[in-house]
Amino acid sequence: MSERLQPGDVAPDFTLPDADGNEVSLSAHKGRKVIVYFYPAALTPGCTKQACDFTDNLSLLADAGYDVLGISPDAPAKLGKFREKENLKVTLLADPDKKVLDAYGAFGEKMNYGKTYLGVIRSTIIVDEEGKVEKALYNVRATGHVAKIIKDLGI
């Protein structure tokens, strides 16, 4: 389990496949701010709520200079089903080996119903135009999270 990122850290670059199998790199977004959010699993209630909230606010975020990338350990095919079923417009990326999740501190020990296990820690990292971490938010709630980000960023 890696360290959590802090504001000012260089965001680890990555290249991951999207729902269509196309490679997407963080470095390709240089010059724009990027909201990178990590979620446990496509097609689950909380993750669906969060992805729909990002989709509903995508044009507002884009107009303010932000791109949005959602990352989970799901395979590209499952992300494609998720996108189609929920009509998502957010770019969804597959990290089945959890290397990017780990590099961002978004995979580790969690507790649920008194049991400790390893899993995806719902997290959002906001990366500035230069590729540095502006905000690092861990253990966020799916519901209301996008509205809080918009408020905190003054959009």
Coordinates of N, CA, C and O in Angstrom, one line a residue:
M1 N 0.9 -1.2 0.0 CA 0.0 0.0 0.0 C 0.9 1.2 0.0 O 1.8 1.4 0.8
S2 N 0.6 2.1 -0.9 CA 1.5 3.3 -1.1 C 1.0 4.5 -0.2 O -0.1 4.5 0.3
E3 N 1.8 5.5 -0.2 CA 1.5 6.7 0.6 C 0.4 7.5 -0.2 O 0.3 7.4 -1.4
R4 N -0.4 8.2 0.6 CA -1.4 9.0 0.0 C -0.7 10.3 -0.6 O 0.3 10.7 0.0
L5 N -1.2 10.8 -1.7 CA -0.7 12.0 -2.3 C -1.0 13.2 -1.5 O -2.1 13.2 -0.8
Q6 N -0.2 14.2 -1.6 CA -0.4 15.5 -0.9 C -0.4 16.6 -1.9 O 0.3 16.5 -2.9
P7 N -1.1 17.7 -1.6 CA -1.0 18.9 -2.5 C 0.5 19.3 -2.7 O 1.3 19.3 -1.8
G8 N 0.8 19.5 -4.0 CA 2.2 19.9 -4.4 C 3.0 18.7 -4.9 O 4.0 18.9 -5.6
D9 N 2.6 17.5 -4.6 CA 3.2 16.3 -5.2 C 3.0 16.3 -6.7 O 2.0 16.7 -7.2
V10 N 4.0 15.7 -7.4 CA 3.8 15.4 -8.8 C 2.8 14.2 -9.0 O 3.0 13.2 -8.3
A11 N 1.7 14.4 -9.7 CA 0.8 13.3 -9.9 C 1.4 12.2 -10.8 O 2.0 12.5 -11.8
P12 N 1.4 11.0 -10.3 CA 2.0 9.9 -11.1 C 1.4 9.8 -12.5 O 0.1 9.8 -12.6
D13 N 2.2 9.8 -13.5 CA 1.6 9.7 -14.9 C 1.1 8.2 -15.0 O 1.6 7.3 -14.4
F14 N 0.2 8.1 -15.9 CA -0.3 6.7 -16.2 C -0.9 6.7 -17.6 O -1.2 7.7 -18.2
T15 N -1.0 5.5 -18.1 CA -1.7 5.2 -19.4 C -2.5 4.0 -19.1 O -2.0 2.9 -18.8
L16 N -3.8 4.1 -19.3 CA -4.8 3.0 -19.1 C -5.7 2.9 -20.2 O -6.0 3.9 -20.9
P17 N -6.3 1.7 -20.4 CA -7.3 1.6 -21.5 C -8.7 2.1 -21.0 O -9.1 2.0 -19.8
D18 N -9.4 2.8 -21.9 CA -10.8 3.3 -21.6 C -11.8 2.1 -21.9 O -11.4 1.0 -22.3
A19 N -13.0 2.5 -21.9 CA -14.1 1.5 -22.1 C -14.1 0.9 -23.5 O -14.6 -0.2 -23.7
D20 N -13.4 1.6 -24.4 CA -13.3 1.1 -25.8 C -12.0 0.4 -26.1 O -11.7 0.0 -27.2
G21 N -11.1 0.4 -25.1 CA -9.8 -0.2 -25.2 C -8.7 0.8 -25.7 O -7.6 0.4 -26.0
N22 N -9.1 2.1 -25.9 CA -8.1 3.1 -26.3 C -7.3 3.5 -25.1 O -7.8 3.6 -24.0
E23 N -6.0 3.8 -25.4 CA -5.1 4.2 -24.3 C -5.3 5.7 -24.0 O -5.4 6.5 -24.9
V24 N -5.4 6.0 -22.7 CA -5.6 7.3 -22.2 C -4.5 7.6 -21.2 O -4.3 6.8 -20.3
S25 N -3.7 8.7 -21.4 CA -2.6 9.0 -20.5 C -2.9 10.3 -19.8 O -3.5 11.3 -20.4
L26 N -2.5 10.4 -18.5 CA -2.7 11.7 -17.8 C -1.9 12.8 -18.5 O -2.4 13.9 -18.6
S27 N -0.7 12.5 -18.9 CA 0.2 13.5 -19.5 C -0.4 14.1 -20.8 O -0.1 15.2 -21.1
A28 N -1.4 13.4 -21.4 CA -2.1 14.0 -22.6 C -3.0 15.1 -22.2 O -3.4 15.9 -23.1
H29 N -3.2 15.3 -20.9 CA -4.1 16.4 -20.5 C -3.3 17.6 -19.9 O -3.9 18.5 -19.4
K30 N -2.0 17.6 -20.1 CA -1.2 18.7 -19.6 C -1.7 20.0 -20.2 O -2.1 20.1 -21.3
G31 N -1.7 21.0 -19.4 CA -2.3 22.3 -19.8 C -3.7 22.5 -19.4 O -4.3 23.5 -19.5
R32 N -4.4 21.4 -18.9 CA -5.7 21.4 -18.4 C -5.7 20.8 -17.0 O -4.9 20.0 -16.7
K33 N -6.7 21.2 -16.2 CA -6.8 20.6 -14.9 C -7.6 19.3 -15.1 O -8.4 19.2 -16.0
V34 N -7.2 18.3 -14.2 CA -7.9 17.0 -14.4 C -8.4 16.5 -13.0 O -7.6 16.6 -12.0
I35 N -9.6 16.1 -13.0 CA -10.2 15.5 -11.8 C -10.1 14.0 -12.0 O -10.7 13.5 -12.9
V36 N -9.2 13.3 -11.2 CA -9.1 11.9 -11.4 C -9.8 11.3 -10.1 O -9.4 11.5 -9.0
Y37 N -10.9 10.5 -10.4 CA -11.5 9.9 -9.3 C -11.5 8.4 -9.4 O -11.5 7.8 -10.5
F38 N -11.3 7.8 -8.2 CA -11.2 6.3 -8.1 C -12.4 5.8 -7.4 O -12.9 6.3 -6.4
Y39 N -13.0 4.7 -8.0 CA -14.2 4.1 -7.5 C -14.1 2.6 -7.5 O -13.4 2.0 -8.3
P40 N -14.8 1.9 -6.5 CA -14.6 0.5 -6.4 C -15.1 -0.4 -7.5 O -14.4 -1.3 -8.0
A41 N -16.3 -0.1 -8.1 CA -16.8 -1.1 -9.1 C -17.9 -0.5 -9.9 O -18.8 0.1 -9.4
A42 N -17.8 -0.7 -11.2 CA -18.8 -0.2 -12.2 C -20.1 -1.0 -11.9 O -20.1 -2.1 -11.3
L43 N -21.3 -0.4 -12.2 CA -22.6 -1.0 -12.1 C -23.0 -1.3 -10.6 O -23.8 -2.2 -10.4
T44 N -22.4 -0.6 -9.7 CA -22.9 -0.7 -8.3 C -23.6 0.6 -7.9 O -23.3 1.7 -8.5
P45 N -24.5 0.6 -6.9 CA -25.3 1.8 -6.7 C -24.5 3.1 -6.4 O -24.7 4.1 -7.0
G46 N -23.5 3.1 -5.5 CA -22.8 4.3 -5.1 C -21.9 4.8 -6.3 O -21.9 6.0 -6.6
C47 N -21.3 3.8 -7.0 CA -20.4 4.2 -8.1 C -21.3 4.8 -9.3 O -20.8 5.7 -10.0
T48 N -22.5 4.2 -9.4 CA -23.4 4.7 -10.5 C -23.8 6.2 -10.1 O -23.7 7.0 -11.0
K49 N -24.1 6.4 -8.9 CA -24.5 7.7 -8.5 C -23.4 8.7 -8.7 O -23.6 9.8 -9.3
Q50 N -22.2 8.4 -8.3 CA -21.1 9.3 -8.5 C -20.8 9.5 -10.0 O -20.6 10.7 -10.4
A51 N -20.8 8.5 -10.8 CA -20.5 8.6 -12.2 C -21.6 9.5 -12.9 O -21.3 10.3 -13.8
C52 N -22.8 9.3 -12.5 CA -23.9 10.1 -13.1 C -23.8 11.5 -12.6 O -24.0 12.4 -13.5
D53 N -23.4 11.8 -11.4 CA -23.2 13.2 -10.9 C -22.1 13.8 -11.7 O -22.2 15.0 -12.1
F54 N -21.0 13.1 -12.0 CA -19.9 13.7 -12.8 C -20.4 14.0 -14.2 O -20.1 15.0 -14.8
T55 N -21.2 13.0 -14.8 CA -21.7 13.2 -16.2 C -22.6 14.4 -16.2 O -22.5 15.2 -17.1
D56 N -23.5 14.5 -15.2 CA -24.5 15.7 -15.2 C -23.8 17.0 -15.1 O -24.3 18.0 -15.5
N57 N -22.6 17.1 -14.5 CA -21.8 18.3 -14.3 C -20.6 18.4 -15.2 O -19.8 19.4 -15.1
L58 N -20.5 17.5 -16.2 CA -19.3 17.5 -17.1 C -19.1 18.8 -17.9 O -18.0 19.3 -17.9
S59 N -20.2 19.4 -18.4 CA -20.0 20.6 -19.2 C -19.6 21.8 -18.3 O -18.8 22.6 -18.7
L60 N -20.2 21.8 -17.1 CA -19.8 22.9 -16.1 C -18.3 22.8 -15.8 O -17.6 23.8 -15.8
L61 N -17.9 21.5 -15.5 CA -16.5 21.3 -15.2 C -15.6 21.6 -16.4 O -14.5 22.2 -16.2
A62 N -16.0 21.2 -17.6 CA -15.2 21.4 -18.8 C -15.0 22.9 -19.0 O -13.9 23.4 -19.4
D63 N -16.1 23.6 -18.9 CA -16.1 25.1 -19.1 C -15.2 25.8 -18.1 O -14.6 26.8 -18.4
A64 N -15.0 25.2 -16.9 CA -14.1 25.7 -15.9 C -12.6 25.2 -16.1 O -11.8 25.5 -15.3
G65 N -12.4 24.4 -17.2 CA -11.1 24.0 -17.5 C -10.7 22.6 -16.9 O -9.5 22.3 -16.9
Y66 N -11.7 21.8 -16.5 CA -11.4 20.5 -15.9 C -11.8 19.4 -16.8 O -12.9 19.4 -17.3
D67 N -10.9 18.4 -16.9 CA -11.3 17.1 -17.6 C -11.5 16.1 -16.4 O -11.0 16.3 -15.3
V68 N -12.3 15.1 -16.7 CA -12.7 14.1 -15.6 C -12.3 12.7 -16.1 O -12.7 12.3 -17.2
L69 N -11.6 12.0 -15.3 CA -11.2 10.6 -15.5 C -11.6 9.8 -14.3 O -11.2 10.1 -13.2
G70 N -12.4 8.7 -14.6 CA -12.8 7.8 -13.5 C -12.0 6.5 -13.7 O -12.0 6.0 -14.8
I71 N -11.5 6.0 -12.6 CA -10.6 4.8 -12.7 C -11.1 3.8 -11.7 O -11.4 4.1 -10.5
S72 N -11.3 2.5 -12.1 CA -11.7 1.4 -11.3 C -10.9 0.2 -11.7 O -10.3 0.2 -12.8
P73 N -10.9 -0.9 -10.9 CA -10.2 -2.1 -11.3 C -11.0 -2.9 -12.3 O -10.5 -4.0 -12.7
D74 N -12.1 -2.4 -12.8 CA -12.9 -3.2 -13.8 C -12.2 -3.3 -15.1 O -11.4 -2.5 -15.5
A75 N -12.6 -4.4 -15.9 CA -12.1 -4.6 -17.2 C -12.8 -3.6 -18.2 O -13.9 -3.1 -17.9
P76 N -12.1 -3.2 -19.3 CA -12.8 -2.3 -20.3 C -14.2 -2.7 -20.7 O -15.1 -1.8 -20.8
A77 N -14.4 -4.0 -20.9 CA -15.7 -4.4 -21.3 C -16.8 -4.1 -20.3 O -17.9 -3.7 -20.7
K78 N -16.5 -4.3 -19.0 CA -17.5 -3.9 -18.0 C -17.7 -2.4 -18.0 O -18.8 -1.9 -17.8
L79 N -16.6 -1.6 -18.2 CA -16.8 -0.2 -18.2 C -17.7 0.2 -19.4 O -18.5 1.2 -19.3
G80 N -17.6 -0.5 -20.5 CA -18.4 -0.2 -21.7 C -19.9 -0.4 -21.3 O -20.8 0.4 -21.7
K81 N -20.2 -1.5 -20.6 CA -21.5 -1.8 -20.2 C -22.1 -0.8 -19.3 O -23.2 -0.3 -19.4
F82 N -21.2 -0.4 -18.3 CA -21.6 0.7 -17.4 C -21.9 2.0 -18.1 O -22.9 2.6 -17.9
R83 N -21.1 2.4 -19.0 CA -21.3 3.6 -19.8 C -22.6 3.6 -20.6 O -23.4 4.5 -20.5
E84 N -22.8 2.4 -21.2 CA -24.0 2.3 -22.1 C -25.3 2.3 -21.2 O -26.3 3.0 -21.5
K85 N -25.3 1.5 -20.1 CA -26.4 1.3 -19.3 C -26.8 2.7 -18.6 O -28.0 3.0 -18.5
E86 N -25.9 3.4 -18.2 CA -26.1 4.7 -17.4 C -26.0 5.9 -18.3 O -26.1 7.0 -17.8
N87 N -25.7 5.8 -19.6 CA -25.5 6.9 -20.5 C -24.4 7.9 -20.0 O -24.7 9.1 -19.9
L88 N -23.3 7.3 -19.6 CA -22.2 8.1 -19.0 C -21.4 8.8 -20.0 O -21.1 8.3 -21.1
K89 N -21.0 10.0 -19.8 CA -20.1 10.8 -20.7 C -18.7 11.0 -20.1 O -17.8 11.5 -20.8
V90 N -18.5 10.5 -18.9 CA -17.2 10.6 -18.2 C -16.3 9.6 -18.9 O -16.7 8.5 -19.2
T91 N -15.0 9.9 -19.0 CA -14.0 8.9 -19.5 C -13.7 7.9 -18.4 O -13.3 8.3 -17.3
L92 N -14.0 6.6 -18.6 CA -13.8 5.6 -17.6 C -12.6 4.8 -18.0 O -12.5 4.4 -19.1
L93 N -11.7 4.6 -17.1 CA -10.4 3.9 -17.3 C -10.3 2.6 -16.5 O -10.8 2.6 -15.3
A94 N -9.7 1.6 -17.1 CA -9.6 0.3 -16.4 C -8.2 0.1 -15.8 O -7.2 0.3 -16.5
D95 N -8.1 -0.3 -14.6 CA -6.8 -0.5 -13.9 C -6.9 -1.9 -13.2 O -6.9 -1.9 -11.9
P96 N -7.1 -3.0 -13.9 CA -7.3 -4.3 -13.3 C -6.1 -4.7 -12.4 O -6.3 -5.5 -11.5
D97 N -4.9 -4.3 -12.7 CA -3.8 -4.8 -11.9 C -3.5 -3.8 -10.7 O -2.6 -4.0 -9.9
K98 N -4.4 -2.7 -10.7 CA -4.4 -1.8 -9.5 C -3.1 -1.0 -9.3 O -2.8 -0.5 -8.3
K99 N -2.3 -0.9 -10.4 CA -1.0 -0.2 -10.3 C -1.2 1.3 -10.1 O -0.5 2.0 -9.3
V100 N -2.2 1.9 -10.8 CA -2.5 3.3 -10.7 C -3.2 3.6 -9.4 O -2.9 4.5 -8.7
L101 N -4.1 2.7 -9.0 CA -4.8 2.9 -7.8 C -3.8 2.9 -6.6 O -3.9 3.8 -5.7
D102 N -2.8 2.0 -6.7 CA -1.8 2.0 -5.6 C -0.9 3.2 -5.7 O -0.6 3.8 -4.6
A103 N -0.5 3.6 -6.9 CA 0.4 4.8 -7.0 C -0.3 6.1 -6.4 O 0.4 7.0 -5.9
Y104 N -1.6 6.1 -6.5 CA -2.4 7.3 -6.0 C -2.9 7.1 -4.5 O -3.6 8.0 -4.0
G105 N -2.5 6.0 -3.9 CA -2.9 5.8 -2.5 C -4.4 5.5 -2.4 O -5.0 5.6 -1.4
A106 N -5.0 5.0 -3.5 CA -6.5 4.7 -3.6 C -6.8 3.3 -3.4 O -7.9 2.8 -3.7
F107 N -5.8 2.5 -3.0 CA -6.1 1.0 -2.8 C -5.4 0.7 -1.4 O -4.2 1.0 -1.2
G108 N -6.2 0.1 -0.6 CA -5.6 -0.3 0.7 C -6.6 -0.8 1.7 O -7.7 -1.3 1.3
E109 N -6.3 -0.8 3.0 CA -7.2 -1.3 4.0 C -8.4 -0.5 4.1 O -8.4 0.7 4.2
K110 N -9.5 -1.2 4.2 CA -10.8 -0.6 4.4 C -11.5 -1.4 5.5 O -11.2 -2.6 5.7
M111 N -12.5 -0.8 6.1 CA -13.3 -1.5 7.1 C -14.8 -1.4 6.7 O -15.3 -0.3 6.4
N112 N -15.5 -2.5 6.8 CA -16.9 -2.6 6.5 C -17.5 -3.6 7.4 O -17.1 -4.7 7.4
Y113 N -18.5 -3.1 8.1 CA -19.2 -4.0 9.1 C -18.3 -4.7 10.0 O -18.4 -5.9 10.3
G114 N -17.3 -4.0 10.5 CA -16.3 -4.5 11.4 C -15.2 -5.4 10.9 O -14.4 -5.9 11.6
K115 N -15.2 -5.6 9.6 CA -14.2 -6.5 9.0 C -13.2 -5.6 8.2 O -13.6 -4.7 7.5
T116 N -11.9 -5.9 8.3 CA -10.9 -5.2 7.6 C -10.5 -6.0 6.3 O -10.4 -7.2 6.4
Y117 N -10.4 -5.3 5.2 CA -10.1 -6.0 4.0 C -9.4 -5.0 3.0 O -9.4 -3.8 3.3
L118 N -8.7 -5.5 2.0 CA -8.1 -4.6 1.0 C -9.1 -4.3 -0.1 O -9.8 -5.2 -0.6
G119 N -9.1 -3.0 -0.5 CA -10.1 -2.6 -1.6 C -9.8 -1.2 -2.0 O -8.8 -0.6 -1.6
V120 N -10.6 -0.8 -3.0 CA -10.5 0.6 -3.5 C -11.0 1.6 -2.5 O -12.1 1.4 -2.0
I121 N -10.2 2.6 -2.2 CA -10.6 3.7 -1.3 C -11.2 4.8 -2.2 O -10.4 5.3 -3.1
R122 N -12.5 5.0 -2.1 CA -13.1 6.0 -3.0 C -12.3 7.4 -2.7 O -12.3 7.9 -1.6
S123 N -11.7 7.9 -3.8 CA -10.8 9.0 -3.7 C -10.9 9.9 -4.9 O -11.3 9.4 -6.0
T124 N -10.6 11.2 -4.7 CA -10.5 12.1 -5.8 C -9.3 12.9 -5.7 O -9.0 13.5 -4.7
I125 N -8.5 13.0 -6.8 CA -7.3 13.8 -6.9 C -7.5 14.8 -8.0 O -7.8 14.5 -9.1
I126 N -7.3 16.1 -7.6 CA -7.4 17.1 -8.6 C -5.9 17.6 -9.0 O -5.1 17.9 -8.1
V127 N -5.7 17.4 -10.3 CA -4.3 17.7 -10.8 C -4.3 19.0 -11.6 O -5.2 19.2 -12.4
D128 N -3.4 19.9 -11.3 CA -3.3 21.2 -12.0 C -2.7 21.0 -13.4 O -2.3 19.9 -13.8
E129 N -2.7 22.2 -14.1 CA -2.2 22.2 -15.5 C -0.8 21.7 -15.7 O -0.4 21.3 -16.7
E130 N 0.0 21.8 -14.6 CA 1.4 21.3 -14.7 C 1.6 19.9 -14.2 O 2.8 19.4 -14.2
G131 N 0.5 19.2 -13.9 CA 0.7 17.8 -13.5 C 1.0 17.6 -12.0 O 1.4 16.6 -11.5
K132 N 0.7 18.7 -11.2 CA 0.9 18.6 -9.7 C -0.5 18.4 -9.0 O -1.5 18.9 -9.5
V133 N -0.4 17.8 -7.9 CA -1.7 17.5 -7.1 C -2.1 18.9 -6.5 O -1.3 19.5 -5.8
E134 N -3.3 19.3 -6.8 CA -3.9 20.5 -6.2 C -4.6 20.1 -4.9 O -4.5 20.8 -3.9
K135 N -5.4 19.1 -5.0 CA -6.2 18.6 -3.9 C -6.2 17.0 -3.9 O -6.2 16.5 -5.0
A136 N -6.1 16.4 -2.7 CA -6.2 15.0 -2.6 C -7.2 14.6 -1.6 O -7.0 14.9 -0.4
L137 N -8.3 14.1 -2.0 CA -9.4 13.8 -1.1 C -9.6 12.2 -1.0 O -9.8 11.6 -2.1
Y138 N -9.5 11.7 0.2 CA -9.7 10.3 0.4 C -10.9 9.9 1.2 O -11.3 10.7 2.0
N139 N -11.4 8.7 1.0 CA -12.5 8.2 1.8 C -13.7 9.1 1.6 O -14.5 9.5 2.5
V140 N -14.0 9.5 0.3 CA -15.1 10.4 0.0 C -16.4 9.6 -0.1 O -16.3 8.4 -0.3
R141 N -17.5 10.3 0.1 CA -18.8 9.7 -0.1 C -19.2 9.8 -1.5 O -19.0 10.9 -2.2
A142 N -19.9 8.8 -2.1 CA -20.4 8.9 -3.5 C -21.4 10.0 -3.6 O -21.4 10.8 -4.6
T143 N -22.4 10.0 -2.7 CA -23.5 11.0 -2.8 C -23.0 12.4 -2.4 O -22.5 12.5 -1.3
G144 N -23.3 13.4 -3.2 CA -23.0 14.8 -2.9 C -21.5 15.2 -3.1 O -21.2 16.3 -2.9
H145 N -20.7 14.2 -3.5 CA -19.2 14.5 -3.6 C -19.0 15.5 -4.8 O -18.2 16.4 -4.6
V146 N -19.6 15.3 -5.9 CA -19.4 16.2 -7.0 C -19.8 17.6 -6.7 O -19.1 18.6 -7.0
A147 N -21.0 17.8 -6.0 CA -21.4 19.1 -5.6 C -20.4 19.8 -4.7 O -20.1 21.0 -4.8
K148 N -19.8 19.0 -3.8 CA -18.8 19.5 -2.9 C -17.6 20.0 -3.6 O -17.0 21.0 -3.4
I149 N -17.1 19.2 -4.6 CA -16.0 19.6 -5.4 C -16.2 20.9 -6.1 O -15.4 21.8 -6.1
I150 N -17.4 21.0 -6.7 CA -17.7 22.2 -7.5 C -17.7 23.4 -6.5 O -17.2 24.5 -6.9
K151 N -18.3 23.2 -5.4 CA -18.3 24.3 -4.4 C -16.9 24.7 -3.9 O -16.5 25.8 -3.9
D152 N -16.1 23.7 -3.6 CA -14.7 23.9 -3.1 C -13.8 24.5 -4.1 O -12.9 25.3 -3.8
L153 N -14.1 24.2 -5.4 CA -13.3 24.8 -6.5 C -13.8 26.2 -6.9 O -13.2 26.8 -7.8
G154 N -14.9 26.6 -6.4 CA -15.5 27.9 -6.7 C -16.0 28.0 -8.1 O -16.0 29.0 -8.7
I155 N -16.5 26.9 -8.6 CA -17.1 26.8 -10.0 C -18.6 27.2 -9.9 O -19.3 26.7 -9.1

